[in-house]
Coordinates of C-alpha atoms and ligand atoms in Angstrom, one line a residue:
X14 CA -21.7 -17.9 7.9
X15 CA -21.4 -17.0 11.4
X16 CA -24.6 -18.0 13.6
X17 CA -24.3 -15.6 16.4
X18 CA -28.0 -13.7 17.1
X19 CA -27.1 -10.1 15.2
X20 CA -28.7 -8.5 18.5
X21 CA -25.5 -9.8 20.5
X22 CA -24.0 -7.2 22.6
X23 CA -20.4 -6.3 20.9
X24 CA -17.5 -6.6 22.7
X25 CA -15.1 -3.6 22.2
X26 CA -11.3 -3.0 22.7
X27 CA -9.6 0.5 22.4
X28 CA -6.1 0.3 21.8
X29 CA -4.2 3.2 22.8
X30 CA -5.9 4.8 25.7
X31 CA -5.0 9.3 25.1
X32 CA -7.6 11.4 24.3
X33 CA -9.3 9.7 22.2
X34 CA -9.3 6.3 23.7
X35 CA -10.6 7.6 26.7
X36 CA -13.1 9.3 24.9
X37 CA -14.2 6.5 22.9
X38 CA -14.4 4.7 26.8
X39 CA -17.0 7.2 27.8
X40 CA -19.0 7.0 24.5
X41 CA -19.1 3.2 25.0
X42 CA -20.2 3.9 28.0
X43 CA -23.6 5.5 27.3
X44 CA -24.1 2.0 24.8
X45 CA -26.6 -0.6 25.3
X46 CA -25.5 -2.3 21.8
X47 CA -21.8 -2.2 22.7
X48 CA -19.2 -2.8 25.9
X49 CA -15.6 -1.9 26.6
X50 CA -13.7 -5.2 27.3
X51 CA -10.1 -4.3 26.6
X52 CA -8.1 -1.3 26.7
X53 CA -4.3 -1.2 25.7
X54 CA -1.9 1.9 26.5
X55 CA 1.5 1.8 25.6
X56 CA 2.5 0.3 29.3
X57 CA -0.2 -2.2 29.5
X58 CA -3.6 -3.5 28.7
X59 CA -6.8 -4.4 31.2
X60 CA -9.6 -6.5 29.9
X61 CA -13.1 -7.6 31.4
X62 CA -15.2 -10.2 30.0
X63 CA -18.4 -8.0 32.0
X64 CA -16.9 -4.9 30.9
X65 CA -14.1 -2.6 32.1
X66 CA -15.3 0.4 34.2
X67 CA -14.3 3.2 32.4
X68 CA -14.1 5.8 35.3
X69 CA -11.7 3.6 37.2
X70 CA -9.5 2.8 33.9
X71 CA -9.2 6.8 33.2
X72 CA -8.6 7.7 36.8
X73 CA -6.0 5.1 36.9
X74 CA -4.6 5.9 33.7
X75 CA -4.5 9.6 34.7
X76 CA -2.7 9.0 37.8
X77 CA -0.3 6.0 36.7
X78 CA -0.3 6.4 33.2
X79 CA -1.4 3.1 32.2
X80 CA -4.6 1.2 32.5
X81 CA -2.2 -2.2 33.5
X82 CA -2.4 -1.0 37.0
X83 CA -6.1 -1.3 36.8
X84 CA -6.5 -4.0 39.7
X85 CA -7.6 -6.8 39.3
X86 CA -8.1 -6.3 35.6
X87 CA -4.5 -4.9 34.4
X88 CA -1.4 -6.1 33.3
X89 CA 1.9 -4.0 32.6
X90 CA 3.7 -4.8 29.5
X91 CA 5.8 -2.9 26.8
X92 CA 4.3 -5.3 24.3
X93 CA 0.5 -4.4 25.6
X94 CA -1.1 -5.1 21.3
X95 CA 0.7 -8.3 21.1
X96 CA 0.4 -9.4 24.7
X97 CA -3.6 -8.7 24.9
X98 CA -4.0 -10.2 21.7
X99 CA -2.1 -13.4 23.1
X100 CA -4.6 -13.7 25.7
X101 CA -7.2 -15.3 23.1
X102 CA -10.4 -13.3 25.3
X103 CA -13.0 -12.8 22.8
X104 CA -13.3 -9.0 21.9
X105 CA -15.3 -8.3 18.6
X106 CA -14.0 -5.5 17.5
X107 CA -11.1 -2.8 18.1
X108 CA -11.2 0.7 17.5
X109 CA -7.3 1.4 17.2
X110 CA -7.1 4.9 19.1
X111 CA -3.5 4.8 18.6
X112 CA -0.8 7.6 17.4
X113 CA 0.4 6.6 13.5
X114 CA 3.6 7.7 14.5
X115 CA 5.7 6.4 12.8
X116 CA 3.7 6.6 9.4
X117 CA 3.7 3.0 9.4
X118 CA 2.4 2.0 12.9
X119 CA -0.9 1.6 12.7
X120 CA -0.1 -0.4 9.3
X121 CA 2.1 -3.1 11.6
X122 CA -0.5 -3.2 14.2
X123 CA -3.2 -4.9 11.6
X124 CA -0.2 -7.2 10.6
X125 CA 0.0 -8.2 14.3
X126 CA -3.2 -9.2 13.8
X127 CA -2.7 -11.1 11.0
X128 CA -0.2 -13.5 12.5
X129 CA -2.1 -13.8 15.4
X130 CA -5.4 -15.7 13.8
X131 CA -7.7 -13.4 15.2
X132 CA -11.1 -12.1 13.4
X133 CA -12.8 -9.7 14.1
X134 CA -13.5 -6.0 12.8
X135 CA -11.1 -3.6 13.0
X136 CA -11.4 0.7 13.2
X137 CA -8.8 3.4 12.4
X138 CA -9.2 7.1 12.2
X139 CA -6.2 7.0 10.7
X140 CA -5.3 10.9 8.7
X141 CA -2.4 10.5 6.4
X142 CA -3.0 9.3 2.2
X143 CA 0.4 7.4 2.2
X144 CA -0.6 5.1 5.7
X145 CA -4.4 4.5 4.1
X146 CA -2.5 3.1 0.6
X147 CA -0.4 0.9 2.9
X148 CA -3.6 -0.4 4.5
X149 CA -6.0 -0.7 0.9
X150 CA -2.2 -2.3 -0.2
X151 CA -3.3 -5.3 2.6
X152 CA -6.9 -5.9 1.2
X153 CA -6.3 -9.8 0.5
X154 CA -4.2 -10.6 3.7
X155 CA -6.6 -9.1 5.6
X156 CA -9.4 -10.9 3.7
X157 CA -7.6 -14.6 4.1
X158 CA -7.4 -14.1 7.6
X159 CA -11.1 -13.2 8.0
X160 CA -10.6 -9.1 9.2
X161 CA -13.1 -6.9 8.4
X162 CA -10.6 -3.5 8.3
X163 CA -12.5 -0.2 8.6
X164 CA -10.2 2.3 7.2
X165 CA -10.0 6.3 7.9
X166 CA -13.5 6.1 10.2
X167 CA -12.9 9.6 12.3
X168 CA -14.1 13.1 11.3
X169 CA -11.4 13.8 8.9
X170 CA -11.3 11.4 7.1
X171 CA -15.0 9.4 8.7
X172 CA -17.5 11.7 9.0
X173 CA -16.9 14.6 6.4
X174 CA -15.4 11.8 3.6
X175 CA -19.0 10.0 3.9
X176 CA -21.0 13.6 4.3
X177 CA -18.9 14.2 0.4
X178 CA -19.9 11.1 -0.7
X179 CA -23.5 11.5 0.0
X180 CA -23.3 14.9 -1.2
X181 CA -21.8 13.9 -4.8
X182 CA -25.1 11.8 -5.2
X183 CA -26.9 15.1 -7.1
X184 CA -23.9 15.9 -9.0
X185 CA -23.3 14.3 -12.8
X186 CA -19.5 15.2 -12.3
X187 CA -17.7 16.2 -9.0
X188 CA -15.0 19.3 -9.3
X189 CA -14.5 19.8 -5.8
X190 CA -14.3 18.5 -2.1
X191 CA -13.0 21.0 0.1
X192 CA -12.9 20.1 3.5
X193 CA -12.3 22.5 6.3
X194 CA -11.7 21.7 10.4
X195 CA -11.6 23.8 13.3
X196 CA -10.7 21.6 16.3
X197 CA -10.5 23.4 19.8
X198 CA -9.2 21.9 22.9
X199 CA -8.3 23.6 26.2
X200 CA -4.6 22.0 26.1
X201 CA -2.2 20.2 24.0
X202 CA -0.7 17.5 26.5
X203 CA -4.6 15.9 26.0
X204 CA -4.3 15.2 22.5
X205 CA -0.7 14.8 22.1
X206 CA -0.4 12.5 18.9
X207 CA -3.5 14.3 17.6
X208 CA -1.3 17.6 17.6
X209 CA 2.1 16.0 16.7
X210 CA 0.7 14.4 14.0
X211 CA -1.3 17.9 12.9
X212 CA 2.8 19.9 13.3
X213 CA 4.3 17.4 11.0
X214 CA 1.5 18.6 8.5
X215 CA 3.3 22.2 8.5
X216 CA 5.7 23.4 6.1
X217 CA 9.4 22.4 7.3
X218 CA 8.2 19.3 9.4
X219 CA 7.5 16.1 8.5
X220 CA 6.2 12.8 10.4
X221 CA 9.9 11.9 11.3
X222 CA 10.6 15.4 12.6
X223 CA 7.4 15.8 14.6
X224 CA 7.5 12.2 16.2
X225 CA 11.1 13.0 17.3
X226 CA 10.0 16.5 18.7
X227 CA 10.2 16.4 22.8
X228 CA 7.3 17.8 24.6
X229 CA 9.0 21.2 25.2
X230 CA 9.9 21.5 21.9
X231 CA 5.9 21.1 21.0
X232 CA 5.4 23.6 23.7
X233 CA 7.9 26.5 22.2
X234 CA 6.7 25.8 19.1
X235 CA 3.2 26.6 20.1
X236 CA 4.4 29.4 22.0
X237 CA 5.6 31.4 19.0
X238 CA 1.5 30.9 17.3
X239 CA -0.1 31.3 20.4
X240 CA -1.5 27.6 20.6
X241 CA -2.9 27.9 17.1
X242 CA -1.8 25.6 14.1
X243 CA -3.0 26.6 10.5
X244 CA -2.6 23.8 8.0
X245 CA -3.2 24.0 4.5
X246 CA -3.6 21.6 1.7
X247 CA -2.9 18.9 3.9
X248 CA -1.9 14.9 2.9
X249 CA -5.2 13.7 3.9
X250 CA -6.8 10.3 3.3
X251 CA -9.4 11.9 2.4
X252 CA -8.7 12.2 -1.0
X253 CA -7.6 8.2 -1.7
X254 CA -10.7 7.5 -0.3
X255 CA -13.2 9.3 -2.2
X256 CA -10.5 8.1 -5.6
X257 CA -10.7 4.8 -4.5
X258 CA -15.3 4.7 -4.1
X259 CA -15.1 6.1 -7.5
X260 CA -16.2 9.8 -6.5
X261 CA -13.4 11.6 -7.8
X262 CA -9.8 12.0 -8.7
X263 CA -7.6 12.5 -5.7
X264 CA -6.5 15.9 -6.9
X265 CA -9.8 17.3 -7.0
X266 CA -9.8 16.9 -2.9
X267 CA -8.2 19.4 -0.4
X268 CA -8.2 19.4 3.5
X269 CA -7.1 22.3 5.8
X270 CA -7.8 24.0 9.3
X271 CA -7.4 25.4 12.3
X272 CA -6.5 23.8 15.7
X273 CA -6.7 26.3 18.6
X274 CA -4.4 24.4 21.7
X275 CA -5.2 26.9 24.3
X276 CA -9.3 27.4 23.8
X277 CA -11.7 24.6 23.2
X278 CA -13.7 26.5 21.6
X279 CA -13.7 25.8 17.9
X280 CA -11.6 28.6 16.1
X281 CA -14.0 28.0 13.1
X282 CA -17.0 25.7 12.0
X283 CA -15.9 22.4 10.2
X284 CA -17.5 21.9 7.3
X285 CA -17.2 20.0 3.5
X286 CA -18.5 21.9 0.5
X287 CA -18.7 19.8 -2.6
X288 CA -19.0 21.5 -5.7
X289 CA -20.0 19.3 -8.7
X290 CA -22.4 19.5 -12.2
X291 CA -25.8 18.3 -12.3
X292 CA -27.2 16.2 -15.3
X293 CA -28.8 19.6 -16.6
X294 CA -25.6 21.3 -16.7
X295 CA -25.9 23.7 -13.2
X296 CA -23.0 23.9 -11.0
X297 CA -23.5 23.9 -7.6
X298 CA -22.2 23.4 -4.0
X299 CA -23.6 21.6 -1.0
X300 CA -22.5 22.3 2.4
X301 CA -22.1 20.4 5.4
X302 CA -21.4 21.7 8.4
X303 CA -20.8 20.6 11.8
X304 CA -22.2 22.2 15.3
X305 CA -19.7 24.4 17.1
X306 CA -20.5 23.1 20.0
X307 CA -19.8 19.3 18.9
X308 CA -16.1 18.5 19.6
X309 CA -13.4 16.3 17.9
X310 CA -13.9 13.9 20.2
X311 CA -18.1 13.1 19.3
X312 CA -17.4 13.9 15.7
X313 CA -14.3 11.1 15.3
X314 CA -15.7 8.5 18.1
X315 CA -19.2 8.6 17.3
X316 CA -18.1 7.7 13.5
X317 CA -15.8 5.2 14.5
X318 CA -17.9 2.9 16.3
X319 CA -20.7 3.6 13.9
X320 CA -18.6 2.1 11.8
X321 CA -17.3 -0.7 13.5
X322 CA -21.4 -1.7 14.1
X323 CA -21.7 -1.9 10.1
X324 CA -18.1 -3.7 9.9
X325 CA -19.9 -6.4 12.4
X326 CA -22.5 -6.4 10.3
X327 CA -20.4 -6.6 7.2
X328 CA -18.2 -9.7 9.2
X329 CA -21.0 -11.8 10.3
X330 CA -22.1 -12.1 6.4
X331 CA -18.9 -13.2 5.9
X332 CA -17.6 -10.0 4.1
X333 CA -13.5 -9.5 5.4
X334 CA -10.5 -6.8 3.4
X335 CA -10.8 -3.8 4.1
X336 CA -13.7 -0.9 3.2
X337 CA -13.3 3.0 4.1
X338 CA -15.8 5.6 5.5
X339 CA -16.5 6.8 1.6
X340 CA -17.7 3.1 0.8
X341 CA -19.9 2.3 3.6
X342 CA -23.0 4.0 5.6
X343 CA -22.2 3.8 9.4
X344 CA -24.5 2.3 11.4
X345 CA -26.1 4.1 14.9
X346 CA -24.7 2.8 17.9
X347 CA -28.0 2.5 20.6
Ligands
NAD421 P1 -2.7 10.5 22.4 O1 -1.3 10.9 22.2 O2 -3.6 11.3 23.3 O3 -2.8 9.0 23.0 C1 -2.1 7.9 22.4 C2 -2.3 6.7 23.2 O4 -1.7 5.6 22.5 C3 -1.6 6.7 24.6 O5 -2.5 6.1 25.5 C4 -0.4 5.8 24.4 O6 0.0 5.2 25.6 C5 -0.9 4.8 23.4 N1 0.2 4.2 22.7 C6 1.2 4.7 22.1 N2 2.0 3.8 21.5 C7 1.5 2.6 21.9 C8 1.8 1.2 21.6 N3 2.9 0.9 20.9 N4 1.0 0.3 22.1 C9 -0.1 0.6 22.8 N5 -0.5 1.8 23.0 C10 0.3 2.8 22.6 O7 -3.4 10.3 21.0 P2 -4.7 11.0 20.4 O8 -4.4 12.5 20.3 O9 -5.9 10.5 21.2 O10 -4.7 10.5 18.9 C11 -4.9 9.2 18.5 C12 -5.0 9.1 17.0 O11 -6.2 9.6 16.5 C13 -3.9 9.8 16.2 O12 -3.3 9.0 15.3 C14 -4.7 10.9 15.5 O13 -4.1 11.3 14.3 C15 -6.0 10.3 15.3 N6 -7.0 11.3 15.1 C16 -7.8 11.2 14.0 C17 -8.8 12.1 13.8 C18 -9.7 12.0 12.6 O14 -10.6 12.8 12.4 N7 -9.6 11.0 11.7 C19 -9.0 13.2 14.6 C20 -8.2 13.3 15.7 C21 -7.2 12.4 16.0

């Protein structure tokens, strides 16, 4: 049983330091509960026992693109996971902002931690079925090496997969989750896995051919839709995870939308209807529906280190595996 007072500030790293990383950075940066001690890019990693200051990390990794140039703080390295994990500095928890690109990579990063002996909580907002099952596949290697592994913690999956699973709590019988996104953002190049990842969703692509895609090819292909991507019936984990907290069969679950590249404002409201029976035999559908003016960036970040409070929470009890955002309530972040 760990001792530690549960009023200790935790110590956060982002790994991966895009759009989301460095939104995540300015979220932790309204925190009193939590601080930003490590970031990671894929050219190097800074870390701060007192706390990294997140405008000089963005403004250097927006002019040099990479926080390792962060003086006095950064180091370069093509290994930056590994290399920051070598350093043994005490960071309570990571919230992996990092592409899954290939479908495996965020898989191999939580084996990196593995090998390395660390414990601590770890946070993905992870979006395809097939890379989830390859992380619920690691539940008692990540257990043995005391990890407490918060799976699929964004919007979708995170915030609408726990809004469903609240919402199934009147029903006898669930028929249907539906989930529906609208994700606006003013340009492409700030999201770039995000949008990737969202192209190898379309009919014709697939991970491979989407990771291999060169940024002008992303670019013509956006050109010929006018910056807008329409995605139906989508391989989200959103449907292993509400199967796998006993909520209903995967096949009952469906995720689609609409990501504007050229307007940040949201081409539609994002919303979850689940339909289900109550014990007196009605059918009936609750809604949940996000604010317009709320983008992807509060709706997965927000989530995500909700739930990497409750995973600390969960971790100093001496609970490790791995959980999803259909299992567990997150916690507020003060
Ligand atoms: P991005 O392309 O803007 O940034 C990726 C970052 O990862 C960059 O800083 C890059 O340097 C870093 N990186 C890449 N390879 C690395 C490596 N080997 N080691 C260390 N760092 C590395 O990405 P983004 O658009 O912010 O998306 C991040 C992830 O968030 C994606 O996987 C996306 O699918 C996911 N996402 C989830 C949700 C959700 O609701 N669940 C919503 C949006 C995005």
């Amino acid at each position: 049983m760990n001792t530690q007072p549960s009023n200790k500030i935790i110590r956060v790293g982002v790994l991966g330091f895009g759009g989301l990383g460095q939104a995540a950075a300015k979220v932790l940066a309204g925190k009193r509960e939590m601080i930003l001690v490590a970031a990671a890019d894929q050219k190097g990693y800074a870390y701060s026992t007192e706390g990294l200051n997140t405008e000089q990390c963005i403004k250097t990794y927006q002019s040099q693109s990479s926080v390792g140039y962060l003086e006095p703080v950064g180091t370069l390295s093509n290994n930056s996971i590994q290399d920051l994990i070598a350093t043994s500095q005490p960071v309570d928890g990571y919230f992996l902002a990092l592409p899954n690109l290939p479908n495996d990579f965020i898989p191999s990063v939580a084996q990196e931690f593995i090998k390395s002996g660390w414990q601590g909580v770890l946070v993905d907002a992870i979006k395809r079925t097939s890379a989830v099952e390859q992380l619920l596949a690691m539940k008692e290697e990540l257990q043995a090496a005391g990890i407490t592994y918060m799976s699929g913690c964004g919007a979708t999956p995170g915030l609408l997969t726990a809004a469903a699973a609240l919402a199934a709590q009147s029903y006898a019988e669930i028929h249907k989750v539906e989930i529906t996104f609208g994700v606006g953002i003013a340009n492409w190049e700030a999201y770039r896995a995000t949008v990737r990842e969202d192209i190898g969703h379309m009919p014709g692509y697939t991970v491979e051919t989407a990771k291999a895609m060169t940024d002008a090819e992303v670019e013509a292909l956006l050109d010929k839709t006018n910056g807008v991507l329409t995605l139906e019936n989508m391989e989200h984990a959103d449907d292993v995870m509400l199967e796998f907290a006993g909520i209903c069969a995967r096949d009952r679950v469906t995720v689609g939308g609409v990501v504007d590249t050229r307007n940040p404002k949201k081409p539609l409201s994002t919303n979850v209807k689940v339909t289900g029976r109550t014990f007196e035999g009605k059918i009936s559908t609750h809604t949940f529906t996000l604010g317009d003016e709320t983008s992807m960036a509060a709706n997965v970040c927000g989530p995500a280190f909700g739930y990497l409070k409750a995973g600390r929470q969960l971790h100093q009890r001496g609970i490790y595996g791995i959980f999803t955002a259909a299992e567990i309530m997150p916690q507020f972040v003060n």
